[in-house]
mmCIF file of C-alpha atoms in Angstrom:
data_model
loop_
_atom_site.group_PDB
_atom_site.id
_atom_site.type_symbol
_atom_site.label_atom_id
_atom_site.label_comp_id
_atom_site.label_asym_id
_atom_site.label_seq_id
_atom_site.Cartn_x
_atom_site.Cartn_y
_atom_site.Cartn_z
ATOM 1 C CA UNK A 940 67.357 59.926 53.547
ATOM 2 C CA UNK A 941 65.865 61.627 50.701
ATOM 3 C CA UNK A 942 62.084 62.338 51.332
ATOM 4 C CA UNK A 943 59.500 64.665 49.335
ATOM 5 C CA UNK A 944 55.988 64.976 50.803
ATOM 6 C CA UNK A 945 52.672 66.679 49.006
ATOM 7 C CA UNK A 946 50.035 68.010 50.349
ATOM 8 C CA UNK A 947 47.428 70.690 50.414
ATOM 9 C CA UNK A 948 44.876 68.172 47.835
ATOM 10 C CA UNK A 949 41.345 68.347 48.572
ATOM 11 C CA UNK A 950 38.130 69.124 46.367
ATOM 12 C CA UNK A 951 37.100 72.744 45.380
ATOM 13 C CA UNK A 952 34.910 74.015 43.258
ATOM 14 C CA UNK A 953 35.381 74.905 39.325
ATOM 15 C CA UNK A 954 37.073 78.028 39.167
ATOM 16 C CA UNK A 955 38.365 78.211 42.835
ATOM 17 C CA UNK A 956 41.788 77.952 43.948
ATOM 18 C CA UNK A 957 43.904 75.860 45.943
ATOM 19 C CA UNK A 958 47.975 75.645 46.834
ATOM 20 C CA UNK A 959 50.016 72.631 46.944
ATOM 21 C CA UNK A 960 53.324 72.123 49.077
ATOM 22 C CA UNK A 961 55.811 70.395 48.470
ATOM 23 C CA UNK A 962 58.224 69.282 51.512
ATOM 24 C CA UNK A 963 61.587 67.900 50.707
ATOM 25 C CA UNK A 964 64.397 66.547 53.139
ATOM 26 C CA UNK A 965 67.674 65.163 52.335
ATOM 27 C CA UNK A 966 68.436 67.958 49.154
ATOM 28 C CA UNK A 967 67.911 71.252 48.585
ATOM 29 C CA UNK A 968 65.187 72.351 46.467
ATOM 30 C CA UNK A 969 67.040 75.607 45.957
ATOM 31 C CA UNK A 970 69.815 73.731 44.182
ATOM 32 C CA UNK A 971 67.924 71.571 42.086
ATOM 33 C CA UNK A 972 65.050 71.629 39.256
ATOM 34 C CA UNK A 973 61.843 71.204 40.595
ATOM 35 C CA UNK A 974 58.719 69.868 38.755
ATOM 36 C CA UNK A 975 55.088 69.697 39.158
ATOM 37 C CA UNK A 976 53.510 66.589 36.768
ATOM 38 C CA UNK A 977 50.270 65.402 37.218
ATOM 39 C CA UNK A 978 48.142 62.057 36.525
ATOM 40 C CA UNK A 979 44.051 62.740 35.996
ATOM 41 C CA UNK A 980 42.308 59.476 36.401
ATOM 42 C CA UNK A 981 43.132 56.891 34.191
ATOM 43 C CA UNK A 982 45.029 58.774 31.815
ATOM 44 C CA UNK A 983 48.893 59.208 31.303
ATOM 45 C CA UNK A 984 51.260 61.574 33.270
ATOM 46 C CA UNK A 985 51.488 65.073 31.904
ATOM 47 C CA UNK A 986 54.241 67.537 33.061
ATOM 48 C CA UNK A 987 52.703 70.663 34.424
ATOM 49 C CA UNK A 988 55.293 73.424 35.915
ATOM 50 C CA UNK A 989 59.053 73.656 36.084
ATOM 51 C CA UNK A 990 61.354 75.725 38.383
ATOM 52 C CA UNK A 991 65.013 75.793 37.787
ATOM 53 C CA UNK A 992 67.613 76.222 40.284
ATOM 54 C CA UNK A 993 68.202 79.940 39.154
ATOM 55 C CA UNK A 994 64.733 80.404 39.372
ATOM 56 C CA UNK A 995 63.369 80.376 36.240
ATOM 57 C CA UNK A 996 59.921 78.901 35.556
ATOM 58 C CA UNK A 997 57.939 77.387 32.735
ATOM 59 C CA UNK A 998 54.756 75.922 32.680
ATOM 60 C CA UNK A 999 52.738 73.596 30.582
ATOM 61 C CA UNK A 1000 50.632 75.687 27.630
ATOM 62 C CA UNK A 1001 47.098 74.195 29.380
ATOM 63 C CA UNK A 1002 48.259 75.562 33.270
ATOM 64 C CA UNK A 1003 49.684 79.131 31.885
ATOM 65 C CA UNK A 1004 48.594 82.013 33.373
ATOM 66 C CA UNK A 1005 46.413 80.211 36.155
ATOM 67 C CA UNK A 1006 49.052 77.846 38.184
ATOM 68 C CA UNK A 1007 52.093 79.561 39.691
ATOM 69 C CA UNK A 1008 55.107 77.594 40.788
ATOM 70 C CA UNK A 1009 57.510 78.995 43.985
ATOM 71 C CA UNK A 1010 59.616 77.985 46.419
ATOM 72 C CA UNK A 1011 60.346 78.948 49.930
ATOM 73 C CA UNK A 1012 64.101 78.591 50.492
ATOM 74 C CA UNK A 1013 63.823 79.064 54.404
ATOM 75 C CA UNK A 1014 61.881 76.123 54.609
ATOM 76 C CA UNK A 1015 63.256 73.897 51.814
ATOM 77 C CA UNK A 1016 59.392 73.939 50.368
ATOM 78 C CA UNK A 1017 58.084 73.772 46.854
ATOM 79 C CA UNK A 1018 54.523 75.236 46.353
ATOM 80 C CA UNK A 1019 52.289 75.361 42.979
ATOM 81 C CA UNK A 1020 49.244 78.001 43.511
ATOM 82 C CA UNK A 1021 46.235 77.141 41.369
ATOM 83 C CA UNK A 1022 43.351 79.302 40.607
ATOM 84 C CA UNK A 1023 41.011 79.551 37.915
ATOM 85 C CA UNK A 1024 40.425 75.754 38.536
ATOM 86 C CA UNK A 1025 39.126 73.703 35.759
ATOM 87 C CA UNK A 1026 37.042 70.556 35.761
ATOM 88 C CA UNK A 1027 39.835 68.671 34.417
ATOM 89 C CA UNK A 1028 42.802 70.029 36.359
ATOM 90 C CA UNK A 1029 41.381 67.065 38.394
ATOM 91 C CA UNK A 1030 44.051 65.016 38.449
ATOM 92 C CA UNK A 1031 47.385 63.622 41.955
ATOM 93 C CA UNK A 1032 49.584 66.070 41.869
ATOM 94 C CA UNK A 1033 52.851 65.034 42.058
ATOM 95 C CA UNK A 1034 56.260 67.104 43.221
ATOM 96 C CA UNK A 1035 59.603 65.332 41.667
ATOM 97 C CA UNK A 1036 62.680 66.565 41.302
ATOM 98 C CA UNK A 1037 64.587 66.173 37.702
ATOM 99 C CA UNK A 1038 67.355 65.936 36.613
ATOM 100 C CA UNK A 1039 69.026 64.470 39.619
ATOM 101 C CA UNK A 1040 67.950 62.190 42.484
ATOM 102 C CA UNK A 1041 65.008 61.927 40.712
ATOM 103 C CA UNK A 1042 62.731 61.703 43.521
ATOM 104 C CA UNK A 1043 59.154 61.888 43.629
ATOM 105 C CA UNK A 1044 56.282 62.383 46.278
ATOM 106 C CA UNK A 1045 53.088 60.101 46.792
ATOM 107 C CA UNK A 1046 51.099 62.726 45.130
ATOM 108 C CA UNK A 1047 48.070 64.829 46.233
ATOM 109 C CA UNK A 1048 44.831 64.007 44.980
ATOM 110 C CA UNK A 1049 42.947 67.631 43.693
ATOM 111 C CA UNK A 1050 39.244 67.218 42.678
ATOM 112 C CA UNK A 1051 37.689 69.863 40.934
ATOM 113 C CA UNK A 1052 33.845 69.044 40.833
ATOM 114 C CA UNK A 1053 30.543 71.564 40.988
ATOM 115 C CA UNK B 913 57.314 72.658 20.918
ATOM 116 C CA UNK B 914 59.238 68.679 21.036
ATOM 117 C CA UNK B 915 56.471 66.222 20.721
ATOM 118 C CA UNK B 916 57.315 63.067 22.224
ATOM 119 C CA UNK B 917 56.080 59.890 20.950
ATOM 120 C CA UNK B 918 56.141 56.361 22.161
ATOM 121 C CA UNK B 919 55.652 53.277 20.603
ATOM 122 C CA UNK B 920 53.667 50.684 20.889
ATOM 123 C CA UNK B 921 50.898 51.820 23.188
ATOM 124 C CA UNK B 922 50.809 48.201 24.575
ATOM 125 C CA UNK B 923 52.078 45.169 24.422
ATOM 126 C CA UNK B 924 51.999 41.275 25.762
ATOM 127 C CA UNK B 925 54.828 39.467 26.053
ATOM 128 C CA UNK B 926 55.730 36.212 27.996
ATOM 129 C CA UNK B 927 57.873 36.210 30.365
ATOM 130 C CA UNK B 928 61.799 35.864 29.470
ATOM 131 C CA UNK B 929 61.210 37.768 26.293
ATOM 132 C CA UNK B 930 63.281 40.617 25.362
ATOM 133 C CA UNK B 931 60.832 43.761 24.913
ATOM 134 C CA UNK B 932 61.114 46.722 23.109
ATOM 135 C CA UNK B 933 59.825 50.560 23.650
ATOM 136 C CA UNK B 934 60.781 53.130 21.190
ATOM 137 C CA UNK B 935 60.152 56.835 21.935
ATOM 138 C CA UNK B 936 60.483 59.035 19.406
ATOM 139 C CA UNK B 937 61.304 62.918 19.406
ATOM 140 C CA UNK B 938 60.361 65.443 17.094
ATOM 141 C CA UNK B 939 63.621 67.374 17.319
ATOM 142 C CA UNK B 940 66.832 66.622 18.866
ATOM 143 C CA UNK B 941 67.071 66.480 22.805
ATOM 144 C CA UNK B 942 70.530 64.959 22.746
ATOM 145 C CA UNK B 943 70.795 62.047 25.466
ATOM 146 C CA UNK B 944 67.984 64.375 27.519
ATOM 147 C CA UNK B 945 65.698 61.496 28.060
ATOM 148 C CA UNK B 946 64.208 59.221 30.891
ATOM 149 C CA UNK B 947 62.434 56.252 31.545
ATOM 150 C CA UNK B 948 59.775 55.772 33.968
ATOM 151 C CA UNK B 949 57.880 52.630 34.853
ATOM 152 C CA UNK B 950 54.361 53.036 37.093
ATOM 153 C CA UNK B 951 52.973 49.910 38.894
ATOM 154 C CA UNK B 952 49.548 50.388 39.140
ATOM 155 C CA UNK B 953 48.393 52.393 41.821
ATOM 156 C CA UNK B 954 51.903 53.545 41.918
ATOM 157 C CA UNK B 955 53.897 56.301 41.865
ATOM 158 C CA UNK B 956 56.434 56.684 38.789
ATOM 159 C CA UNK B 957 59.872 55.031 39.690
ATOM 160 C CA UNK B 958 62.934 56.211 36.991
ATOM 161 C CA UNK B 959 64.608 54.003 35.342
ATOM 162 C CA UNK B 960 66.649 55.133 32.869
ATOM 163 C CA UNK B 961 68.184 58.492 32.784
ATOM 164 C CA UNK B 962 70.729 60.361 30.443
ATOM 165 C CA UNK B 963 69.060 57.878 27.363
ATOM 166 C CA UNK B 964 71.504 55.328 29.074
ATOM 167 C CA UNK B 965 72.156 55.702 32.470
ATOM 168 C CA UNK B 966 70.888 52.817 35.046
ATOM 169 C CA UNK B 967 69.229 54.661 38.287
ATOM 170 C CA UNK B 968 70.549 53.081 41.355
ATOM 171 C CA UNK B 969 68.549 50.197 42.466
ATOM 172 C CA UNK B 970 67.157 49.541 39.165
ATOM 173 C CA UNK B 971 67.521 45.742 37.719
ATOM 174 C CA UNK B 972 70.446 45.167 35.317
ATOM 175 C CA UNK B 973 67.786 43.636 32.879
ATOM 176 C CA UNK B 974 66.894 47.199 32.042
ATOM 177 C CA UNK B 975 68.541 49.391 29.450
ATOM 178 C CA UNK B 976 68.385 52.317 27.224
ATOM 179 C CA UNK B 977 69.611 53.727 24.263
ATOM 180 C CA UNK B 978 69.982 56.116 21.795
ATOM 181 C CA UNK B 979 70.583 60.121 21.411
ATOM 182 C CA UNK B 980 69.282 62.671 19.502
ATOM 183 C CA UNK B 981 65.660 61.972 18.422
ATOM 184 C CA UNK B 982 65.682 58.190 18.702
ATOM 185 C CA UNK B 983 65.495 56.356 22.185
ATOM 186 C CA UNK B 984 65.030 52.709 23.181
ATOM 187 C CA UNK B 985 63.957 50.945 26.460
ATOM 188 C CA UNK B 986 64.909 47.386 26.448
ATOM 189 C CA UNK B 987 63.990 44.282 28.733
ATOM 190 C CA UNK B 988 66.227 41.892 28.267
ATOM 191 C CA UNK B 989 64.188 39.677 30.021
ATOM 192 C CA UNK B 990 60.651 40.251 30.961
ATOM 193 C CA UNK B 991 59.194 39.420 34.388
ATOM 194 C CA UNK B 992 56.211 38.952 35.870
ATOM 195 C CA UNK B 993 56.850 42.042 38.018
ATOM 196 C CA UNK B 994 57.822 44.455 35.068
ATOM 197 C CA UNK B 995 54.169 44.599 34.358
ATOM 198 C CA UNK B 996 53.194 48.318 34.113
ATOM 199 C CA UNK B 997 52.902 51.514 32.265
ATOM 200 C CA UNK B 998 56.338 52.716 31.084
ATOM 201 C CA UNK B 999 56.613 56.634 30.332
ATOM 202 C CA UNK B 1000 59.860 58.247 28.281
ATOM 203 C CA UNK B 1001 60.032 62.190 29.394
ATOM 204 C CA UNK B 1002 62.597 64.717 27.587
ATOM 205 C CA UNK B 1003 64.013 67.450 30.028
ATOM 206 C CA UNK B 1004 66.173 69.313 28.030
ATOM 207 C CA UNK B 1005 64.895 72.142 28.209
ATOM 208 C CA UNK B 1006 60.743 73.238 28.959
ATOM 209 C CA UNK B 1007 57.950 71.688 28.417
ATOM 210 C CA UNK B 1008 59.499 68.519 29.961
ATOM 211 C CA UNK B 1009 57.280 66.660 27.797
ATOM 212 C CA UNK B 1010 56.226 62.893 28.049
ATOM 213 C CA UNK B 1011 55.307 60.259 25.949
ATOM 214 C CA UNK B 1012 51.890 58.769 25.961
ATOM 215 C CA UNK B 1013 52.909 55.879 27.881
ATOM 216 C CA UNK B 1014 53.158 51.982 26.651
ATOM 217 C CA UNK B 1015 51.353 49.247 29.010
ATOM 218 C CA UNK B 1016 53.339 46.396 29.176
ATOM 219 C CA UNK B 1017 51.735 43.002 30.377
ATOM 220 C CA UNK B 1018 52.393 39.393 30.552
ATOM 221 C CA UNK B 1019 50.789 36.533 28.802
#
């Protein structure tokens, strides 16, 4: 059975950092495209990060150069390190995989608030 | 980059009525499209994928069409449990970009 599981969602301060996992059973995460998308409160879902199964990334213009998307292949794990956290990076962070399968986690809620 | 654009933002419809969602790209993404529905308080559940393609499990009263910059989500039939947000996302190639969403309710 295909399962993916978030977590590592809490509340932290603007301009800390924080680092979601993402656990996945039943597939590879090596072998397929792996995506980050978020859902702030209320709003719409926005796509956030991207890793491919040759390991390429990409990452949404409003994330770059603060959020860093990895995986652990020894432990079938996606991660997405956050830093520089923003007021409105508050938002459930999702994990899905695209493109196939098309499974997604419950999300894990990330509050960024003074 | 592709913007993605959906249309309309929301609707009512009663229930049996065929509905309509357009999603519009600004350049070509081929048949690199998918549609999501979210339930409230839900998470997002594909529907569509490949512009066409039925995901497993889905009900046959849900299509899509189209290829290139033009896409359609169609239910043939609406039902009181097809109420909720439905998102179109292109992956072709990064940003995997969605569409601003259309609410879809009953009357």
């Amino acid at each position: 059975e295909v399962q993916v599981v978030e977590t590592g969602g809490g509340l932290i301060q603007p301009g800390g950092s924080l680092r979601l996992s993402c656990a996945a059973s039943g597939f590879i995460v090596s072998s397929n495209y792996m995506s980050w998308v978020r859902q702030a409160p209320g709003k719409g879902l926005e796509w956030v990060s991207v890793i491919y199964n040759g390991g390429s990334t990409s990452y949404a213009d409003s994330v770059k150069g603060r959020f860093t998307i990895s995986r652990d292949t020894s432990k079938n794990t996606l991660s997405l390190h956050m830093s520089s956290l923003r007021v409105e990076d508050t938002a459930i962070y999702y994990c899905a995989r695209v493109d196939t399968g098309w499974d997604w986690g419950q999300g894990t809620l990330v509050t960024v608030s003074p | 980059d592709i913007q993605m654009t959906q249309s309309p933002s929301s609707l009512s419809a009663s229930v049996g009525d065929r509905v309509t969602i357009t999603c519009r790209a600004s350049q070509g993404i081929s048949n690199y499209l998918a549609w999501y529905q979210q339930k409230p308080g839900k998470v997002p559940k594909v529907l569509i994928y490949a512009a066409s393609t039925l995901q497993s499990g889905v009900p046959s009263r849900f299509s899509g069409s189209g290829s290139g910059t033009d896409f359609t989500l169609t239910i043939s039939s609406l039902q009181p449990e097809d109420v909720a947000t439905y998102y179109c996302q292109k992956y072709n190639s990064a940003p995997l970009t969605f569409g601003g969403g259309t609410k879809v309710e009953v009357k």
